[in-house]
Every structure is written in structure tokens, then in C-alpha cells.
Short mmCIF file of C-alpha atoms and ligand atoms in Angstrom, two decimals:
data_model
loop_
_atom_site.label_atom_id
_atom_site.label_comp_id
_atom_site.label_asym_id
_atom_site.label_seq_id
_atom_site.Cartn_x
_atom_site.Cartn_y
_atom_site.Cartn_z
CA MET A 1 -16.55 51.76 -41.44
CA THR A 2 -13.25 52.38 -39.72
CA SER A 3 -13.81 54.04 -36.41
CA ALA A 4 -11.60 57.09 -35.89
CA LYS A 5 -11.94 56.51 -32.16
CA SER A 6 -9.20 54.59 -30.45
CA GLN A 7 -10.27 51.14 -29.34
CA GLN A 8 -10.70 50.68 -25.59
CA LEU A 9 -8.64 47.75 -24.30
CA ILE A 10 -9.40 46.47 -20.82
CA PHE A 11 -6.87 44.06 -19.29
CA THR A 12 -8.36 42.28 -16.31
CA ASN A 13 -9.12 38.88 -14.91
CA ASP A 14 -12.37 40.21 -13.41
CA ILE A 15 -14.27 39.92 -16.68
CA ALA A 16 -17.77 40.06 -15.17
CA GLN A 17 -17.04 43.38 -13.48
CA ALA A 18 -15.56 44.80 -16.71
CA ILE A 19 -18.66 43.81 -18.69
CA ASP A 20 -21.06 45.21 -16.10
CA SER A 21 -19.25 48.51 -15.94
CA TRP A 22 -19.20 48.73 -19.78
CA ALA A 23 -22.97 48.01 -19.81
CA ALA A 24 -23.66 50.55 -17.04
CA LYS A 25 -21.74 53.21 -18.96
CA THR A 26 -23.15 52.54 -22.43
CA LEU A 27 -26.68 51.38 -21.53
CA PRO A 28 -27.53 49.09 -24.50
CA SER A 29 -31.27 48.45 -24.80
CA ARG A 30 -30.57 44.72 -25.14
CA ILE A 31 -27.42 42.62 -25.18
CA PHE A 32 -26.86 39.68 -27.55
CA ILE A 33 -23.97 37.40 -26.73
CA ILE A 34 -22.48 35.47 -29.64
CA ALA A 35 -20.58 32.35 -28.61
CA ASP A 36 -19.65 29.13 -30.39
CA SER A 37 -20.64 25.68 -29.15
CA ASN A 38 -17.37 25.42 -27.15
CA THR A 39 -17.29 28.86 -25.57
CA ALA A 40 -21.03 28.67 -24.78
CA ARG A 41 -20.31 25.52 -22.76
CA LEU A 42 -16.91 26.35 -21.24
CA CYS A 43 -16.59 30.13 -21.00
CA LEU A 44 -20.09 31.59 -20.77
CA PRO A 45 -20.91 29.93 -17.40
CA ILE A 46 -17.73 31.40 -15.89
CA ILE A 47 -18.82 34.97 -16.60
CA SER A 48 -22.61 34.72 -16.45
CA LYS A 49 -22.41 33.60 -12.81
CA ASN A 50 -21.11 37.01 -11.74
CA SER A 51 -22.26 39.41 -14.44
CA LEU A 52 -25.74 40.88 -14.36
CA ALA A 53 -25.40 42.02 -17.98
CA VAL A 54 -24.38 38.58 -19.22
CA SER A 55 -26.91 36.63 -17.16
CA SER A 56 -29.71 38.66 -18.75
CA ALA A 57 -28.18 38.68 -22.26
CA GLU A 58 -29.74 36.74 -25.14
CA GLN A 59 -27.53 34.01 -26.57
CA ILE A 60 -26.70 33.31 -30.18
CA VAL A 61 -24.69 30.08 -30.39
CA ILE A 62 -22.92 29.17 -33.62
CA PRO A 63 -21.06 25.97 -34.52
CA ALA A 64 -17.35 26.01 -33.60
CA GLY A 65 -14.55 25.90 -36.18
CA GLU A 66 -13.09 27.80 -39.12
CA GLU A 67 -15.21 25.69 -41.52
CA HIS A 68 -18.26 27.53 -40.15
CA LYS A 69 -16.89 31.04 -40.77
CA THR A 70 -19.27 31.24 -43.71
CA LEU A 71 -22.02 33.28 -45.26
CA ASP A 72 -24.56 30.71 -43.97
CA THR A 73 -23.47 31.12 -40.35
CA LEU A 74 -23.33 34.89 -40.76
CA ALA A 75 -26.88 34.83 -42.16
CA SER A 76 -28.02 32.77 -39.17
CA ILE A 77 -26.66 35.48 -36.83
CA TRP A 78 -28.42 38.24 -38.79
CA ASP A 79 -31.56 36.12 -38.74
CA SER A 80 -31.43 35.70 -34.93
CA LEU A 81 -30.93 39.43 -34.43
CA CYS A 82 -33.75 40.19 -36.86
CA THR A 83 -36.36 37.72 -35.58
CA ARG A 84 -35.68 38.65 -31.97
CA GLY A 85 -36.27 42.31 -32.84
CA ALA A 86 -32.82 43.77 -32.17
CA THR A 87 -32.70 47.51 -32.78
CA ARG A 88 -29.76 49.86 -33.31
CA SER A 89 -29.60 50.55 -29.58
CA ALA A 90 -28.77 46.90 -28.90
CA ALA A 91 -25.19 45.69 -28.48
CA VAL A 92 -23.36 42.47 -29.20
CA ILE A 93 -20.76 40.71 -27.05
CA ASN A 94 -18.52 38.34 -29.02
CA LEU A 95 -17.22 35.60 -26.73
CA GLY A 96 -14.75 33.31 -28.46
CA GLY A 97 -11.66 32.87 -30.58
CA GLY A 98 -10.89 34.61 -33.86
CA VAL A 99 -13.77 33.02 -35.78
CA VAL A 100 -16.33 34.40 -33.32
CA THR A 101 -14.76 37.84 -32.99
CA ASP A 102 -14.27 38.19 -36.79
CA MET A 103 -17.72 36.93 -37.75
CA GLY A 104 -19.66 38.38 -34.78
CA GLY A 105 -17.93 41.71 -35.42
CA PHE A 106 -18.92 41.64 -39.09
CA ALA A 107 -22.52 40.67 -38.21
CA ALA A 108 -22.73 43.62 -35.80
CA ALA A 109 -20.96 46.01 -38.17
CA THR A 110 -23.50 45.31 -40.91
CA PHE A 111 -26.77 44.69 -39.03
CA LYS A 112 -29.02 47.73 -39.51
CA ARG A 113 -25.90 49.48 -40.86
CA GLY A 114 -24.04 48.81 -37.67
CA ILE A 115 -24.69 48.13 -34.01
CA ARG A 116 -22.12 48.34 -31.24
CA PHE A 117 -20.10 45.35 -30.19
CA ILE A 118 -17.38 44.36 -27.76
CA ASN A 119 -14.98 41.41 -27.98
CA ILE A 120 -14.02 39.00 -25.22
CA PRO A 121 -11.33 36.77 -26.74
CA THR A 122 -11.11 33.32 -25.18
CA THR A 123 -7.89 32.15 -26.85
CA LEU A 124 -4.41 33.64 -26.59
CA LEU A 125 -4.29 33.94 -30.38
CA ALA A 126 -7.53 35.95 -30.52
CA ALA A 127 -6.48 38.11 -27.55
CA VAL A 128 -3.17 39.04 -29.11
CA ASP A 129 -4.38 39.37 -32.68
CA ALA A 130 -7.90 38.86 -34.10
CA ALA A 131 -9.97 40.60 -31.41
CA VAL A 132 -7.95 43.81 -31.62
CA GLY A 133 -7.60 46.18 -34.54
CA GLY A 134 -10.95 46.24 -36.30
CA LYS A 135 -10.62 43.48 -38.92
CA THR A 136 -13.95 41.66 -39.21
CA GLY A 137 -15.22 39.22 -41.82
CA ILE A 138 -15.90 35.74 -43.10
CA ASP A 139 -14.27 33.23 -45.46
CA PHE A 140 -15.79 33.06 -48.96
CA ASN A 141 -15.26 30.94 -52.09
CA GLY A 142 -12.56 28.96 -50.27
CA LEU A 143 -10.58 32.13 -49.46
CA LYS A 144 -9.85 33.20 -45.90
CA ASN A 145 -11.33 36.54 -44.79
CA GLU A 146 -12.38 37.32 -48.37
CA ILE A 147 -15.42 39.38 -47.33
CA GLY A 148 -15.26 41.81 -44.44
CA ALA A 149 -14.94 45.32 -43.13
CA PHE A 150 -12.71 47.34 -40.86
CA CYS A 151 -14.83 48.14 -37.81
CA ASN A 152 -13.53 48.55 -34.28
CA ALA A 153 -15.08 46.79 -31.33
CA GLU A 154 -16.15 49.43 -28.84
CA ALA A 155 -14.03 47.64 -26.23
CA VAL A 156 -11.95 44.50 -25.98
CA ILE A 157 -11.84 42.79 -22.59
CA ILE A 158 -8.62 40.80 -22.42
CA SER A 159 -7.94 38.26 -19.71
CA THR A 160 -5.94 35.06 -19.22
CA ARG A 161 -8.92 33.48 -17.44
CA PHE A 162 -9.84 31.03 -20.21
CA PHE A 163 -6.39 29.92 -21.31
CA SER A 164 -5.86 27.08 -18.81
CA THR A 165 -8.25 24.86 -20.80
CA LEU A 166 -6.60 25.58 -24.17
CA PRO A 167 -4.76 22.77 -25.93
CA GLN A 168 -1.01 23.47 -25.86
CA SER A 169 -0.85 23.89 -29.63
CA GLU A 170 -3.54 26.58 -29.46
CA PHE A 171 -1.68 28.39 -26.69
CA LEU A 172 1.61 28.24 -28.60
CA SER A 173 -0.11 29.63 -31.69
CA GLY A 174 -0.85 32.79 -29.73
CA TYR A 175 2.67 32.85 -28.33
CA ALA A 176 4.06 32.96 -31.90
CA GLU A 177 2.17 36.22 -32.53
CA MET A 178 3.54 37.56 -29.24
CA LEU A 179 7.05 36.71 -30.45
CA LYS A 180 6.29 38.63 -33.64
CA HIS A 181 5.08 41.69 -31.69
CA SER A 182 8.17 41.59 -29.46
CA LEU A 183 10.49 41.54 -32.50
CA LEU A 184 8.58 44.49 -33.95
CA SER A 185 8.92 46.30 -30.66
CA GLY A 186 12.63 45.79 -29.87
CA ASN A 187 15.19 43.80 -27.89
CA ASP A 188 13.82 44.44 -24.38
CA ALA A 189 10.33 43.20 -25.21
CA TYR A 190 11.80 40.08 -26.83
CA ALA A 191 14.02 39.43 -23.77
CA ARG A 192 11.08 39.76 -21.36
CA LEU A 193 8.90 37.42 -23.40
CA THR A 194 11.57 34.75 -23.76
CA GLU A 195 12.95 34.93 -20.22
CA LYS A 196 11.10 31.69 -19.35
CA SER A 197 9.44 29.04 -21.44
CA PRO A 198 5.81 30.01 -22.18
CA ALA A 199 4.23 27.46 -19.81
CA GLU A 200 6.26 28.80 -16.86
CA PHE A 201 4.64 32.24 -16.73
CA SER A 202 2.03 32.75 -13.99
CA GLU A 203 -1.45 34.04 -14.98
CA GLN A 204 -0.49 37.52 -13.77
CA GLU A 205 2.88 37.55 -15.57
CA LEU A 206 1.18 36.37 -18.73
CA LEU A 207 -1.44 39.12 -18.45
CA GLU A 208 1.36 41.73 -18.19
CA LEU A 209 3.18 40.27 -21.22
CA LEU A 210 -0.08 40.06 -23.12
CA LYS A 211 -0.76 43.71 -22.39
CA GLU A 212 2.68 44.74 -23.64
CA SER A 213 2.17 42.63 -26.75
CA VAL A 214 -1.33 43.84 -27.59
CA LEU A 215 -0.24 47.45 -27.15
CA VAL A 216 2.36 46.93 -29.90
CA LYS A 217 -0.46 45.98 -32.26
CA LYS A 218 -2.72 48.79 -31.01
CA ARG A 219 -0.06 51.46 -31.68
CA ILE A 220 0.53 50.16 -35.21
CA VAL A 221 -3.18 49.87 -36.03
CA GLU A 222 -3.96 53.35 -34.75
CA GLU A 223 -1.37 54.79 -37.10
CA ASP A 224 -2.58 52.78 -40.11
CA PRO A 225 -6.03 51.25 -39.48
CA THR A 226 -6.66 50.08 -43.04
CA GLU A 227 -3.24 48.59 -43.81
CA LYS A 228 -1.98 51.09 -46.34
CA GLY A 229 1.56 51.03 -44.92
CA LEU A 230 2.76 50.51 -41.35
CA ARG A 231 0.13 47.87 -40.49
CA LYS A 232 1.94 45.60 -42.96
CA ALA A 233 4.54 45.28 -40.17
CA LEU A 234 2.11 42.82 -38.59
CA ASN A 235 2.70 40.52 -41.57
CA LEU A 236 6.22 39.70 -40.31
CA GLY A 237 6.58 35.91 -40.59
CA HIS A 238 3.32 35.56 -42.49
CA THR A 239 4.42 35.34 -46.16
CA PRO A 240 6.44 32.15 -45.57
CA GLY A 241 4.17 31.22 -42.65
CA HIS A 242 1.05 31.07 -44.82
CA ALA A 243 3.01 29.12 -47.44
CA PHE A 244 4.10 26.54 -44.83
CA GLU A 245 0.51 26.30 -43.55
CA SER A 246 -0.97 25.78 -47.04
CA TRP A 247 1.81 23.39 -48.10
CA ALA A 248 1.44 21.27 -44.95
CA LEU A 249 -2.34 21.13 -45.39
CA ALA A 250 -2.06 20.19 -49.08
CA ASN A 251 0.41 17.43 -48.17
CA GLY A 252 -1.87 15.86 -45.60
CA LYS A 253 0.03 16.97 -42.48
CA PRO A 254 -1.69 20.18 -41.30
CA VAL A 255 0.11 22.38 -38.78
CA PRO A 256 -1.39 25.00 -36.45
CA HIS A 257 -1.33 28.56 -37.81
CA GLY A 258 1.01 29.84 -35.09
CA TYR A 259 3.57 27.10 -35.68
CA ALA A 260 3.70 28.05 -39.34
CA VAL A 261 4.10 31.71 -38.35
CA ALA A 262 6.95 30.83 -35.96
CA TRP A 263 8.82 29.01 -38.75
CA GLY A 264 7.90 31.86 -41.09
CA LEU A 265 9.49 34.32 -38.66
CA VAL A 266 12.77 32.44 -38.98
CA VAL A 267 12.62 32.55 -42.81
CA ASP A 268 11.85 36.28 -42.69
CA LEU A 269 14.78 36.85 -40.33
CA VAL A 270 17.08 34.91 -42.66
CA LEU A 271 15.93 37.19 -45.50
CA SER A 272 16.36 40.17 -43.15
CA HIS A 273 19.94 39.02 -42.50
CA LEU A 274 20.68 38.61 -46.21
CA LYS A 275 19.02 41.79 -47.41
CA LEU A 276 19.03 44.23 -44.48
CA GLY A 277 21.94 43.12 -42.28
CA PHE A 278 19.84 41.72 -39.39
CA SER A 279 22.46 40.32 -36.99
CA SER A 280 23.37 36.65 -37.15
CA ASP A 281 23.42 36.44 -33.32
CA SER A 282 19.79 37.58 -33.09
CA LEU A 283 18.87 35.24 -35.93
CA ARG A 284 20.46 32.25 -34.11
CA ASN A 285 18.77 33.21 -30.86
CA VAL A 286 15.27 33.33 -32.42
CA THR A 287 15.96 30.15 -34.39
CA SER A 288 16.87 28.06 -31.36
CA LEU A 289 13.85 29.38 -29.44
CA VAL A 290 11.57 28.47 -32.35
CA GLU A 291 13.14 25.03 -32.74
CA ASN A 292 12.82 24.30 -29.00
CA THR A 293 9.23 25.53 -28.82
CA TYR A 294 7.73 24.47 -32.15
CA GLY A 295 10.00 21.69 -33.38
CA ARG A 296 10.67 21.39 -37.10
CA LEU A 297 8.69 21.17 -40.33
CA LEU A 298 10.21 18.51 -42.56
CA PHE A 299 10.64 19.42 -46.22
CA ASP A 300 13.43 19.45 -48.76
CA CYS A 301 14.52 21.39 -51.84
CA LYS A 302 12.05 19.52 -54.09
CA ASP A 303 9.29 21.34 -52.14
CA TYR A 304 10.65 24.85 -52.81
CA PRO A 305 8.71 25.48 -56.07
CA GLN A 306 5.41 24.65 -54.37
CA LEU A 307 6.26 26.78 -51.32
CA ILE A 308 7.33 29.72 -53.49
CA ASP A 309 4.16 29.33 -55.53
CA TYR A 310 2.06 29.70 -52.37
CA MET A 311 4.06 32.84 -51.51
CA ARG A 312 3.46 34.17 -55.04
CA HIS A 313 -0.32 33.82 -54.56
CA ASP A 314 -0.37 35.55 -51.16
CA LYS A 315 -3.02 38.29 -51.18
CA LYS A 316 -0.52 40.79 -49.74
CA ASN A 317 1.43 40.88 -53.02
CA ALA A 318 1.11 43.89 -55.32
CA GLY A 319 -0.08 41.74 -58.27
CA ASP A 320 2.97 42.58 -60.43
CA GLY A 321 4.61 39.17 -59.93
CA THR A 322 6.92 40.25 -57.08
CA ILE A 323 6.69 38.57 -53.68
CA ALA A 324 6.21 40.98 -50.77
CA PHE A 325 7.89 40.60 -47.39
CA THR A 326 7.99 42.54 -44.16
CA LEU A 327 11.58 42.38 -42.86
CA LEU A 328 13.63 43.78 -39.98
CA ARG A 329 16.94 45.69 -39.95
CA LYS A 330 17.08 44.90 -36.24
CA PRO A 331 14.43 44.19 -33.58
CA GLY A 332 12.19 47.26 -33.53
CA ASP A 333 13.33 48.54 -36.95
CA VAL A 334 10.95 47.30 -39.65
CA ASP A 335 10.79 47.65 -43.44
CA VAL A 336 7.28 46.91 -44.71
CA SER A 337 8.03 47.20 -48.41
CA CYS A 338 10.58 44.49 -49.20
CA THR A 339 10.42 42.00 -52.04
CA ALA A 340 12.44 38.86 -52.69
CA THR A 341 13.10 36.88 -55.86
CA PRO A 342 12.52 33.09 -56.05
CA GLU A 343 16.33 32.64 -55.97
CA GLU A 344 16.64 34.69 -52.78
CA ILE A 345 13.77 32.75 -51.21
CA SER A 346 15.39 29.43 -52.15
CA THR A 347 18.65 30.57 -50.51
CA ALA A 348 16.71 31.61 -47.39
CA LEU A 349 14.98 28.20 -47.30
CA ASP A 350 18.40 26.46 -47.59
CA ILE A 351 19.71 28.48 -44.63
CA PHE A 352 16.46 27.89 -42.69
CA ARG A 353 16.89 24.12 -43.13
CA ASP A 354 20.56 24.30 -42.04
CA LEU A 355 19.70 26.35 -38.96
CA LEU A 356 16.86 24.02 -37.95
CA HIS A 357 18.86 20.88 -38.80
CA ILE A 358 16.29 19.74 -41.35
N1 LIG B 401 -3.47 40.07 -38.17
C1 LIG B 401 -2.78 41.20 -38.63
C2 LIG B 401 -3.61 42.44 -38.59
O1 LIG B 401 -4.57 42.54 -37.86
O2 LIG B 401 -3.35 43.34 -39.34
#
């Protein structure tokens, strides 16, 4: 279901105009707008006031939260489309964070073998990651994104319009993925992104940085849409990041995804230093930024076996018992096919704790 076509990305704070011009160009017979209970209340009124297409669209509102990214909610979306008589000439607008864009995208990709959809991400994290690149799906059997398909949104309308109401932790989660993209891109992108603290950027400056960041992902995804090789670059920070996230949850002190990714970036850069010669100056620079922005996760060496066990069960591993990592030789120079032994990971965790004064 991967579209060979490149995905249209529209960066604007005039969202209503962007939607109306997309609708005028593509002429869907009907438009269904999928929102969750939060975005239906907070975001939909902002755009429906000025957009003809949105004010006449039919709404499908789903409950908010990752716990609803399920087969039941997906079935309720299919059911709404079905009972309201949607045909293949209809189109869907997904208005929300990653749960809405992933699940709404999958609902559209599978309804009547596929109807068109566009994404309007309402969180920084969705704008910089989930809404772009064609991954759609739901959680299943307790596993995240276990069922899904690669299917590009016809367009993604990206704005900073909705971010002022985001909780800070949600905003910083998106910023962690922007840090990742800047490290994948090179020193200049990293310097621009870290020139000020994230809250100091104006809406317009943030939109420019967001554009630069999303284009890093777009270039990678266009080269490798189904993650056979280069797209694994986007996993930088995520092997240890997912382990931190799972470990923190299991120990009753959950942390936001992006915080775990930020700490995971530091672990991956320590491994990059040990295995690929990533410079210690760059490592120290990223570490102090991460410590100042995200604080610290408290754990000690007794927790290593559990953390390494989470890394061993990561779905990105080859299944031969090795633990896969994406590492950097230097900013902009990525190796997507690294592995590390439990001993090497333990050493990296020791250095991580030293660097972050844990
Ligand atoms: N979130 C990483 C990717 O889209 O591949």
C-alpha cells in the first residue's frame, strides 16, 4: 500500500486556507473529519470557523488517548464511514496527535480498499514524526503498532497553531525528535535548533525549524519507505529510549516518550563514541542540553539487566539474539546496522550515569 508518490507537505499557519485549496483541487465527494475528544473541542473550532470544507465536513469523534488505539475504536470508525454511506470518492481529514493520524490513516487506507486522507497534526510530536512518512496502524495484543500498513497521507498540513495549548512535557517530547533529526542531518541543523531554549522560539521561528526537521524525515522516508535500510536511521535514540520508557512504566514512574528518547539519544551517542569514534565534545554538548531540558532518570547498575532485557525484546532486532542500534560516526554520518553486546551496553549505561551525574 506504499504510495510511490512523494507526500505533499504544506507548512503554514493558515490551515483553513490550505484545507480549502486541497479540497478545491481534489474535489472529494464528501469529507469526514476524524478527531479525538480533545482535538474536536480545542482544535476543530479554530479551523472550521474559516474553512468551508471543514465546516461542511462530517465528524467522527473518537476517545482520546493511546489506550483507545485499538481494534474496537478502529471498527467504530469503519462503522461510521459505512453507515453514513462513504464511497471511494470520499476523503478523510485526520485532526490530532499520533494516535489519530495513525489510526485514522489506517481506517482510510483499509476502508473499501483505501480512500484518500490528509493529516493535520495538532502536537509537535505528531507534526515532526507520526503524521509524516506513511506509517499507519493500531496497537494489538498489548503491543504498540502491531497491526498496520504503510500508506501515505495525500498531504500533511503542518502548523504551529495548536502548540500553545500543549502541556510542556508534550511539547518537549516533539523537541526530542527534532533533536534526533538535527543530529541525523549534521552540525548546522543541530546548532540552529539549540541556539535558544525551545520555549524561546517564536511561532514563525518554530515553523521554520519544524520544516527543516520534517524535511530530514521526508528525505529518508522517500529513499526507504518501508524501513529496509536507511529509514532505520530514524531509530536513533530509540533502542535505549524504548527500554527507559518500558522500565519507567513497569516501575510505577512513567515518563513521556520524548524524554525517554532524549535520554536514549545520549546512550546511543555514548555507544557511538565507543564504537565509531563520535567526538567526546559533541557527546558532552548533547548531554548537557538533554540534562538541562529533560532532567535525569534515576536508576543504578542493579537495573541494567532489566533495561538490557527490554532492549533485547525490541521489535527492531533481527531475532538472532543481537541487539540492534542506529549510531553516528559524527552528526550527519549514520550507521544503521550496528549491534552491541550486553557488556558494551552496561559500559555505555555507566558512562551515561557519570555524564548525567546519576
Ligand atoms: N518514527 C520513525 C519512522 O517513522 O520511521
